[in-house]
XYZ file of C-alpha atoms in Angstrom:
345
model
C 0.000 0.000 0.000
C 0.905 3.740 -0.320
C 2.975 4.625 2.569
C 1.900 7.800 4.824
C 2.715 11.002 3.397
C 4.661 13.764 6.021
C 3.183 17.161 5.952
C 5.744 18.492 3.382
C 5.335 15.312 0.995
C 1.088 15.457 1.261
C 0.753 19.178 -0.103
C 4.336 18.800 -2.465
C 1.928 20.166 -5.184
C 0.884 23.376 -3.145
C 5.101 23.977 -2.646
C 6.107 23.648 -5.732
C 3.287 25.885 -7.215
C 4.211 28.176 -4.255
C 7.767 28.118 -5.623
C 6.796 28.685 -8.936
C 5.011 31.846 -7.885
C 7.688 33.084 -5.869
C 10.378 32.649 -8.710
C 7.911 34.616 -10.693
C 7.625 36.861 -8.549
C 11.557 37.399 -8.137
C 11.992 37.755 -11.821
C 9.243 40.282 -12.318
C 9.414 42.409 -9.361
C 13.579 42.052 -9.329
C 14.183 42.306 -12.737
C 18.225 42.679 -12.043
C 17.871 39.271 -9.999
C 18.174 37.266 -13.400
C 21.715 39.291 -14.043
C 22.445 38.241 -10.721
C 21.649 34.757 -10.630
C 23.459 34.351 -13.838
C 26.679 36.461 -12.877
C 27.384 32.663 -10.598
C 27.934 30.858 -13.692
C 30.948 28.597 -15.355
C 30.357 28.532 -19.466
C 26.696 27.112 -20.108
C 26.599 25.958 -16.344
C 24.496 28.109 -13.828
C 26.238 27.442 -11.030
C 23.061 27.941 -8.499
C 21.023 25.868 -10.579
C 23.616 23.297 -10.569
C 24.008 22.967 -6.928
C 20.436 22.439 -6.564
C 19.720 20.031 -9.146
C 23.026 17.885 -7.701
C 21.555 17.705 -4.147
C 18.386 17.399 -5.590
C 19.508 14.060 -6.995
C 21.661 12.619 -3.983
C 19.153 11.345 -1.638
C 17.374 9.825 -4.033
C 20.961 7.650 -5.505
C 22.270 7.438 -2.161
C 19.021 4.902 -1.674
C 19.555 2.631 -4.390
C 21.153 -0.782 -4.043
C 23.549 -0.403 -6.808
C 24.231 -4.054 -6.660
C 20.591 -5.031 -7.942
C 21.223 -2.962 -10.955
C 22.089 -5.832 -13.179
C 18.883 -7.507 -12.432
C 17.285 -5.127 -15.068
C 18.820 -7.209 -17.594
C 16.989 -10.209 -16.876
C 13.416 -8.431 -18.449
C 15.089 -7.705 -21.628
C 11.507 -6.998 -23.448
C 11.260 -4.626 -21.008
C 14.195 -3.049 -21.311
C 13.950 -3.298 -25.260
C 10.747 -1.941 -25.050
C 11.703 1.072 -22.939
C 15.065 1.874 -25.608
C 12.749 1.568 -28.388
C 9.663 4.355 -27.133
C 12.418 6.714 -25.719
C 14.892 6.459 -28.240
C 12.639 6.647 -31.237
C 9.442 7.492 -30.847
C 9.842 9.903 -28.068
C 11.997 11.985 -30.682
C 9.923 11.702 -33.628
C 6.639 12.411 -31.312
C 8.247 15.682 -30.351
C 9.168 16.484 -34.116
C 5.859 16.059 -35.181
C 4.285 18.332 -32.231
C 6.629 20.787 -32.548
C 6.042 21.252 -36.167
C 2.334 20.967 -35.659
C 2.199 23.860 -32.606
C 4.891 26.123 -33.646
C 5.942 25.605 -37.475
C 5.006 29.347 -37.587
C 7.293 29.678 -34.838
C 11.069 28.668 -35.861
C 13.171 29.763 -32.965
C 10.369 28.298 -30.407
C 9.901 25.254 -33.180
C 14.078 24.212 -32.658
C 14.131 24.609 -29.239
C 11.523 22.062 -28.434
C 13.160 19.711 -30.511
C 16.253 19.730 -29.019
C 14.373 19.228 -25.437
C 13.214 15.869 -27.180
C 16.587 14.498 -28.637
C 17.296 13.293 -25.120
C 15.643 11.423 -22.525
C 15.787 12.784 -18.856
C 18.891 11.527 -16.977
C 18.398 13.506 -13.803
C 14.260 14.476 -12.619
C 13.244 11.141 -13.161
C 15.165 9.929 -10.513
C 12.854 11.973 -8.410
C 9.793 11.569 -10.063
C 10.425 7.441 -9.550
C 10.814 8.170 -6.133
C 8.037 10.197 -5.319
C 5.912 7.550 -7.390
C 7.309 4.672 -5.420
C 9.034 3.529 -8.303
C 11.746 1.080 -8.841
C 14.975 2.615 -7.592
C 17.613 0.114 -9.404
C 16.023 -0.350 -12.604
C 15.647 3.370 -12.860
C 19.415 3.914 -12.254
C 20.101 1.205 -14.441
C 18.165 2.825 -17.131
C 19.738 6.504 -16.585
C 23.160 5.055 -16.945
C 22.388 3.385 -20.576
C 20.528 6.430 -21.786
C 23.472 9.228 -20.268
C 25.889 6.931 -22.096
C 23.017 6.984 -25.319
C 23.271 10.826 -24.880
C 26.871 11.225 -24.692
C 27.443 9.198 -28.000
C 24.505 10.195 -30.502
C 23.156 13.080 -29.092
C 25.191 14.745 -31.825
C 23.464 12.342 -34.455
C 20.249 12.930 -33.427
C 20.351 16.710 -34.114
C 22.040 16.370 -37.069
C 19.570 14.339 -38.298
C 16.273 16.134 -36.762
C 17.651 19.457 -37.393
C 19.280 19.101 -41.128
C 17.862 16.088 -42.543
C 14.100 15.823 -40.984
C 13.098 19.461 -41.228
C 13.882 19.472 -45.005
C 11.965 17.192 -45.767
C 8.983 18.884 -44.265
C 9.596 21.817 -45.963
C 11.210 23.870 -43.558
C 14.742 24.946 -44.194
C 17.465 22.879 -42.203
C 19.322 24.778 -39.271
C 22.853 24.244 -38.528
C 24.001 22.875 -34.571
C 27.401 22.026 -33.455
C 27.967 20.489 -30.122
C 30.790 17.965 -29.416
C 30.523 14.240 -27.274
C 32.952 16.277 -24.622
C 30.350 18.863 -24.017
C 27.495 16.450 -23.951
C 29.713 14.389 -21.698
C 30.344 17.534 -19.684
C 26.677 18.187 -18.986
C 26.296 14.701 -18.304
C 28.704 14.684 -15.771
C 27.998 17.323 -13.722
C 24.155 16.741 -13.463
C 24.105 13.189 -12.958
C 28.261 11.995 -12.682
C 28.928 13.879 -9.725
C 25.633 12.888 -7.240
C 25.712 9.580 -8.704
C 29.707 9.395 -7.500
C 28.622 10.865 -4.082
C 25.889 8.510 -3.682
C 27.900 5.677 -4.382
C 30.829 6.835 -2.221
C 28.918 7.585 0.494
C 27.013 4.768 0.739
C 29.921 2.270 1.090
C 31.822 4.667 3.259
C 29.467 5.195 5.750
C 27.502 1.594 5.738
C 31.052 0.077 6.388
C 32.246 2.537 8.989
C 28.867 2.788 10.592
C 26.806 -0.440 9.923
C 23.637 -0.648 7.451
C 21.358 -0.968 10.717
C 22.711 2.693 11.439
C 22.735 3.791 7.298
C 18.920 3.001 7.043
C 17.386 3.818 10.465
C 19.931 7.011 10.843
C 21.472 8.592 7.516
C 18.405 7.638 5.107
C 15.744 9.604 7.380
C 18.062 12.775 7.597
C 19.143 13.024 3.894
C 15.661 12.346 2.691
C 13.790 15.786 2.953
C 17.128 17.451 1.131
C 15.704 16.102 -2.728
C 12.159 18.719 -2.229
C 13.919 21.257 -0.331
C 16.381 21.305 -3.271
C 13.491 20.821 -5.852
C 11.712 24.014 -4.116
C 15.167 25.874 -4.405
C 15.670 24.718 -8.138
C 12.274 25.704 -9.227
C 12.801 29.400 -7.814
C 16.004 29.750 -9.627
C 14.603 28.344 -12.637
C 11.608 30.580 -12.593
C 13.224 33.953 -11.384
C 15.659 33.542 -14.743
C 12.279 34.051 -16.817
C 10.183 35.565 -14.308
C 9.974 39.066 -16.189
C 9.826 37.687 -19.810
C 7.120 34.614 -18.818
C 4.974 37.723 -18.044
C 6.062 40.132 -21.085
C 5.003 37.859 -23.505
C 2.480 35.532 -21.827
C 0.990 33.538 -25.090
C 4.807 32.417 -25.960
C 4.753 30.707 -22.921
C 1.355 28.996 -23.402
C 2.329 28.206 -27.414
C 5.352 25.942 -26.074
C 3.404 24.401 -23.548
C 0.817 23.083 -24.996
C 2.953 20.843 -27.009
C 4.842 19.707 -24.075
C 2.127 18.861 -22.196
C 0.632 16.814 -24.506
C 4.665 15.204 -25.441
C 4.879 14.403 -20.952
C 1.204 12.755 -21.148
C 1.419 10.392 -24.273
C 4.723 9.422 -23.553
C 3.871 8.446 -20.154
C 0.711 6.896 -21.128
C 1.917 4.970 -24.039
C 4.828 3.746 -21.895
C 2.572 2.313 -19.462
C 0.481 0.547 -21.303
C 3.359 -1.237 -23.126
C 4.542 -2.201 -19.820
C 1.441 -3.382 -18.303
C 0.909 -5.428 -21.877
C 4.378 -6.945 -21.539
C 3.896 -8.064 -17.737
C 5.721 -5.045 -16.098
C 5.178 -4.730 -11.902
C 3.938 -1.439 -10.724
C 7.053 -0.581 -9.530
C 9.047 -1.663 -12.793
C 6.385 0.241 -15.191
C 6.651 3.388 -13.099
C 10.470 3.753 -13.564
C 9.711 2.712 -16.965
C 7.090 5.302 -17.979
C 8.997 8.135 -15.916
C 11.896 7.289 -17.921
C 10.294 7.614 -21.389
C 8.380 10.870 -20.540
C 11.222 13.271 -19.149
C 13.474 14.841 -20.617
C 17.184 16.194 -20.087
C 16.188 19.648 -19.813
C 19.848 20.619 -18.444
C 21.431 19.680 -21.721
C 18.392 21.341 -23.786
C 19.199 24.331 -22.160
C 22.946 24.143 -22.220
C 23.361 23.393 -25.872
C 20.353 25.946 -27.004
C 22.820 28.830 -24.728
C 25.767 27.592 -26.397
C 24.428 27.475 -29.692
C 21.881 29.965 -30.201
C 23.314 32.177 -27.374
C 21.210 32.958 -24.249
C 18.603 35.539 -25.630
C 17.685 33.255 -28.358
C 14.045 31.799 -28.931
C 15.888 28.410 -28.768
C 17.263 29.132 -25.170
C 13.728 30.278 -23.861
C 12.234 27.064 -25.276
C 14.632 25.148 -23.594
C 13.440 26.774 -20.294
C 10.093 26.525 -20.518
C 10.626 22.829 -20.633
C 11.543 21.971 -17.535
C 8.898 24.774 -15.914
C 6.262 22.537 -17.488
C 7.352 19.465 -16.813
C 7.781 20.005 -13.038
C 3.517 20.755 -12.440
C 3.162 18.020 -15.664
C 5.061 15.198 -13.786
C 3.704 15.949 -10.230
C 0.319 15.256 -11.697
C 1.848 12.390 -13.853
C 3.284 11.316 -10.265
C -0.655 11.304 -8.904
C -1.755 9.295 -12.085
C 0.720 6.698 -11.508
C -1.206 6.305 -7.713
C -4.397 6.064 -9.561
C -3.784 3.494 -11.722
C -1.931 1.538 -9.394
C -4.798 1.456 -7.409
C -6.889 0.731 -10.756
C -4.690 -2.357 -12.381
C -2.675 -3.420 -9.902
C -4.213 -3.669 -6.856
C -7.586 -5.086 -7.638
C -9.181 -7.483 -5.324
């Protein structure tokens, strides 16, 4: 059954709404916060943004049993079937609604489609585990797709961006980014918690016992992944706060395609696991895995490419501001159907 929600956990909607507002808020009312903010960064990387998404990610690692991990391999249909919808149709999904929604739109039109070239490698570790996923096949799964990423991430925009537009009549646009900066972004989002996580929990389970690890360090790192979420949301929004409200309709026009990219991706995902046998635990880290995306490198290659005023670069932050309130309620679905398939009398 679904374990008993603290106070912060049952209203995590309300926050993170809350922290939307107040990032908002920051950006409109401050408009010299954004400057700010940004004047704390290294190349591409936001270095606030950064911190928070890393301890974001920790708790959630540090709680995996890394040594199940190779488990996933015995449901290879699963696993097949998971490669297969986020490696090809997620991209070609968001092609087609990002030509649909904003063909009219070019700047908007290339940013969303370099938000779907990659599957997320960081947020769905907390999605998963706000879902009461499966913690090992989802960090089995984030490894093969940040190594995916790190190899044909190039490819893949090549391809999208000078071969696939073309042939939908719209003229092909030129993007250069290298397997070192890919690896780069990689890295620091999801190497350097994942190295933590992995140090920490052999260090301290051998010097202070796994009785002490669970009962002791689990409880006291756990509330760190919303109180970083909270913290990463603010930043997020307070970059954008002034220009969400300037020009209101932009905002909605990239949405709308993203919402309906988080919800059929999850859906379809789902189903296909349900179909092929899939736990409730197993289909959760499954479907979070296909419907995310690595919003981090979206933005960081749209900066370095198109610079950080371009339409591309706003795209690529709207993403992750929509799929933060999409995946919370994806996160509530996923306790719905549970409770529909899975735990019938």
């Amino acid at each position: 059954m679904k374990k008993r929600l603290t106070f912060l956990d049952q209203y995590l909607t309300l926050w993170i709404f809350l922290a939307m507002l107040i990032g908002v808020g920051i950006g409109y009312f401050f408009p010299k916060s954004s400057g700010f903010i940004n004047s704390f960064s290294s190349g591409t990387t936001n270095i606030p943004l950064a911190i928070g998404l890393i301890l974001m990610m920790y708790p959630p690692l540090l709680k995996i049993d890394f040594t199940k991990i190779p488990k996933m391999f015995q449901k290879p249909k699963l696993l097949l079937a998971s490669l297969f919808i986020t490696w090809i149709v997620g991209p070609f999904l968001m092609f087609l609604l990002s030509i649909l929604f904003l063909r009219a739109y070019p700047e908007y039109m290339t940013g969303l489609l370099i938000i779907g070239l990659a599957p997320c490698i960081a947020m769905v570790v907390v999605w998963n585990e706000l879902a009461e996923g499966n913690r090992e096949l989802t960090a089995g799964l984030v490894g093969i797709n940040s190594l995916l990423q790190v190899f044909f991430f190039s490819a893949y925009a090549y391809f999208y961006l000078e071969i696939m537009l073309p042939w939908f009549g719209i003229k092909g646009l030129p993007i250069t980014i290298t397997i070192s900066e890919i690896a780069t972004t990689v890295g620091i989002y999801l190497g350097i918690p994942f190295a933590a996580a992995v140090i920490s929990r052999f260090v301290i389970k051998k010097w202070m016992g796994a009785q002490w690890f669970q009962q002791k360090m689990l409880p006291f790192v756990s509330p760190i992944t919303l109180i970083a979420l909270l913290f990463t949301i603010v930043i997020m929004f307070s970059l954008k706060g002034a220009l969400m409200i300037a020009i209101p309709f932009d905002v909605f026009r990239i949405a709308v395609p993203l919402v309906f990219f988080f919800g059929i991706m999850f859906t379809l995902m789902f189903f296909v696991g349900k179909k092929l046998g899939a736990s409730y635990r197993d289909n959760i880290a499954l479907s979070f895995t296909a419907s995310g995306n690595n919003f981090e490198l979206a933005i960081a290659v749209s900066i370095g490419v198109f610079g950080i005023n371009s339409g591309q670069a706003f795209a690529g932050v709207i993403g992750p501001l929509v799929e933060v309130p999409a995946l919370i309620s994806l996160v509530n679905v996923a306790f719905w159907w549970r409770k529909k398939y899975y735990l019938k009398k």
